[in-house]
Short mmCIF file of C-alpha atoms in Angstrom, two decimals:
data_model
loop_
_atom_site.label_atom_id
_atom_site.label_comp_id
_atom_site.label_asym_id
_atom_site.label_seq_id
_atom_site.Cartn_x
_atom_site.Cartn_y
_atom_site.Cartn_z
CA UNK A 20 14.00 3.28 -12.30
CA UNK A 21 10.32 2.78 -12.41
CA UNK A 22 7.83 4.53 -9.91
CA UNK A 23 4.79 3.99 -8.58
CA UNK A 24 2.57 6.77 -7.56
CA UNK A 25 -0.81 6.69 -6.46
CA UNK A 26 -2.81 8.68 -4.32
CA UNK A 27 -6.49 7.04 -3.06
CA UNK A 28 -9.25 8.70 -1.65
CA UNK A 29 -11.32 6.52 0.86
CA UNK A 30 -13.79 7.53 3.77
CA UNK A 31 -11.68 6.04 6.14
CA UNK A 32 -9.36 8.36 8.87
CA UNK A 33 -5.56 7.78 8.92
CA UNK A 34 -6.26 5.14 11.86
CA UNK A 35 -8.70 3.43 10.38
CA UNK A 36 -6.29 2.70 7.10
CA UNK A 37 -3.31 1.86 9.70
CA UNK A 38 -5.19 -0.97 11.18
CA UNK A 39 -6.32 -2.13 7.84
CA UNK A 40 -3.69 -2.24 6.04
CA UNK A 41 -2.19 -4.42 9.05
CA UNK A 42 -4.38 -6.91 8.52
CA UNK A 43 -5.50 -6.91 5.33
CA UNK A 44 -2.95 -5.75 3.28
CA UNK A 45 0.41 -6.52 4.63
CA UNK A 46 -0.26 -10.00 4.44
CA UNK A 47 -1.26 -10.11 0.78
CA UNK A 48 1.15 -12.37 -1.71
CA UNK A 49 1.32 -9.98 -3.91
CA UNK A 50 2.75 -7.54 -1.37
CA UNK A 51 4.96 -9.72 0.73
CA UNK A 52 7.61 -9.44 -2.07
CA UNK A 53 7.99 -6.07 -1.91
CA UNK A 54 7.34 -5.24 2.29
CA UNK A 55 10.49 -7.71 2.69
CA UNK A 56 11.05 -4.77 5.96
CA UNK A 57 7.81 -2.42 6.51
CA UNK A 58 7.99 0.13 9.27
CA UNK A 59 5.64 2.38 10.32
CA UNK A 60 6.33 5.57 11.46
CA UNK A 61 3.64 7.51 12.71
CA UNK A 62 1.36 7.53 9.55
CA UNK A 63 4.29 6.61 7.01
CA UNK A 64 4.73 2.48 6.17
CA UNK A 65 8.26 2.85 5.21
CA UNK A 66 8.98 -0.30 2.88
CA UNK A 67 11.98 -1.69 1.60
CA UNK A 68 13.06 -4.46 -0.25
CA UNK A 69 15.15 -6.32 -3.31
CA UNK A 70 11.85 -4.65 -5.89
CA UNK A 71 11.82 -1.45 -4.25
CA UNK A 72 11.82 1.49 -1.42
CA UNK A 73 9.49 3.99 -0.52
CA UNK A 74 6.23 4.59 1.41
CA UNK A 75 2.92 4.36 2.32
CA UNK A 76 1.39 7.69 3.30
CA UNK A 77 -1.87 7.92 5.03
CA UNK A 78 -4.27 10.94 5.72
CA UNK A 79 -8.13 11.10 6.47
CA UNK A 80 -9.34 10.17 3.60
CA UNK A 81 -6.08 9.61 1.68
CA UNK A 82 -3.41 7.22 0.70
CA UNK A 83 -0.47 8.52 -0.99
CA UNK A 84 1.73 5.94 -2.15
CA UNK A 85 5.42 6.04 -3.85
CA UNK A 86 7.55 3.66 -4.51
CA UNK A 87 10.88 3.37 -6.50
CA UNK A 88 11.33 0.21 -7.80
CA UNK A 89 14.54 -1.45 -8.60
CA UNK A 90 15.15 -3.13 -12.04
CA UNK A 91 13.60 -6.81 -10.61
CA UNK A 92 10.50 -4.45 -9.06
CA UNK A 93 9.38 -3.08 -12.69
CA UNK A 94 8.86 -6.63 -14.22
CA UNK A 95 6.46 -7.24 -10.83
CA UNK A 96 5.32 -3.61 -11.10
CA UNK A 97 1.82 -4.06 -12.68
CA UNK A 98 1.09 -6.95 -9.97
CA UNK A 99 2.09 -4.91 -7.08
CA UNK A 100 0.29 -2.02 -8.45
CA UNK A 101 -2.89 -4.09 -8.34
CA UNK A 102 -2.01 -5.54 -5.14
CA UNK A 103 -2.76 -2.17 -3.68
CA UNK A 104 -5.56 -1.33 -5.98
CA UNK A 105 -7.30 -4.61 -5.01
CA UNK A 106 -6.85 -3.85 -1.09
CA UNK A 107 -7.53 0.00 -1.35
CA UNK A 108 -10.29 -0.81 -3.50
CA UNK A 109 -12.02 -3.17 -0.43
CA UNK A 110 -11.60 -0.39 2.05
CA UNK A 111 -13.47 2.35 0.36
CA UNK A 112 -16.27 -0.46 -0.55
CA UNK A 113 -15.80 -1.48 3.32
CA UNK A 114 -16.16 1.81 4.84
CA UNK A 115 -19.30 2.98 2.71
CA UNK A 116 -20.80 0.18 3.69
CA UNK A 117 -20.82 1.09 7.54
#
């Protein structure tokens, strides 16, 4: 199986990510595939679906991100990958900005 692994520095706290990732990122094409069932707990998106399982860590100013993907989620593995680089990428642009 393939992985994805990234961890994201941003200038954002863990709350701040939590509510952006709501509604910025959850909703993203890209992403639905693979959040088929995405649960937080506490911090930690769990996400699970017919691509892959894993989670969505967040931190102050960090996102750790793993995900195992199944043998449909590495031939969509470099779109989800920049699914999450596009979004990520917004927030640390967002929050200097402020």
């Amino acid at each position: 199986m393939a992985t994805i692994q990234k961890s994201i520095t941003t200038k954002a706290t863990a709350s701040e990510m939590k509510l952006y990732i709501n509604q910025k990122l959850l909703n993203r094409k890209e992403l639905t595939a693979l959040f088929d069932s995405a649960t937080w707990v506490g911090n930690t998106l769990n996400v699970k679906s017919k691509l892959g399982t894993g989670t969505v860590v967040l931190l102050d100013n960090l996102v750790d991100i793993s995900i195992e993907l199944s043998f449909f989620g590495k031939m969509a593995a470099k779109q989800i990958e920049s699914g999450f680089d596009a979004g990520l990428k917004q927030l640390s642009s967002r929050q200097t900005e402020e």
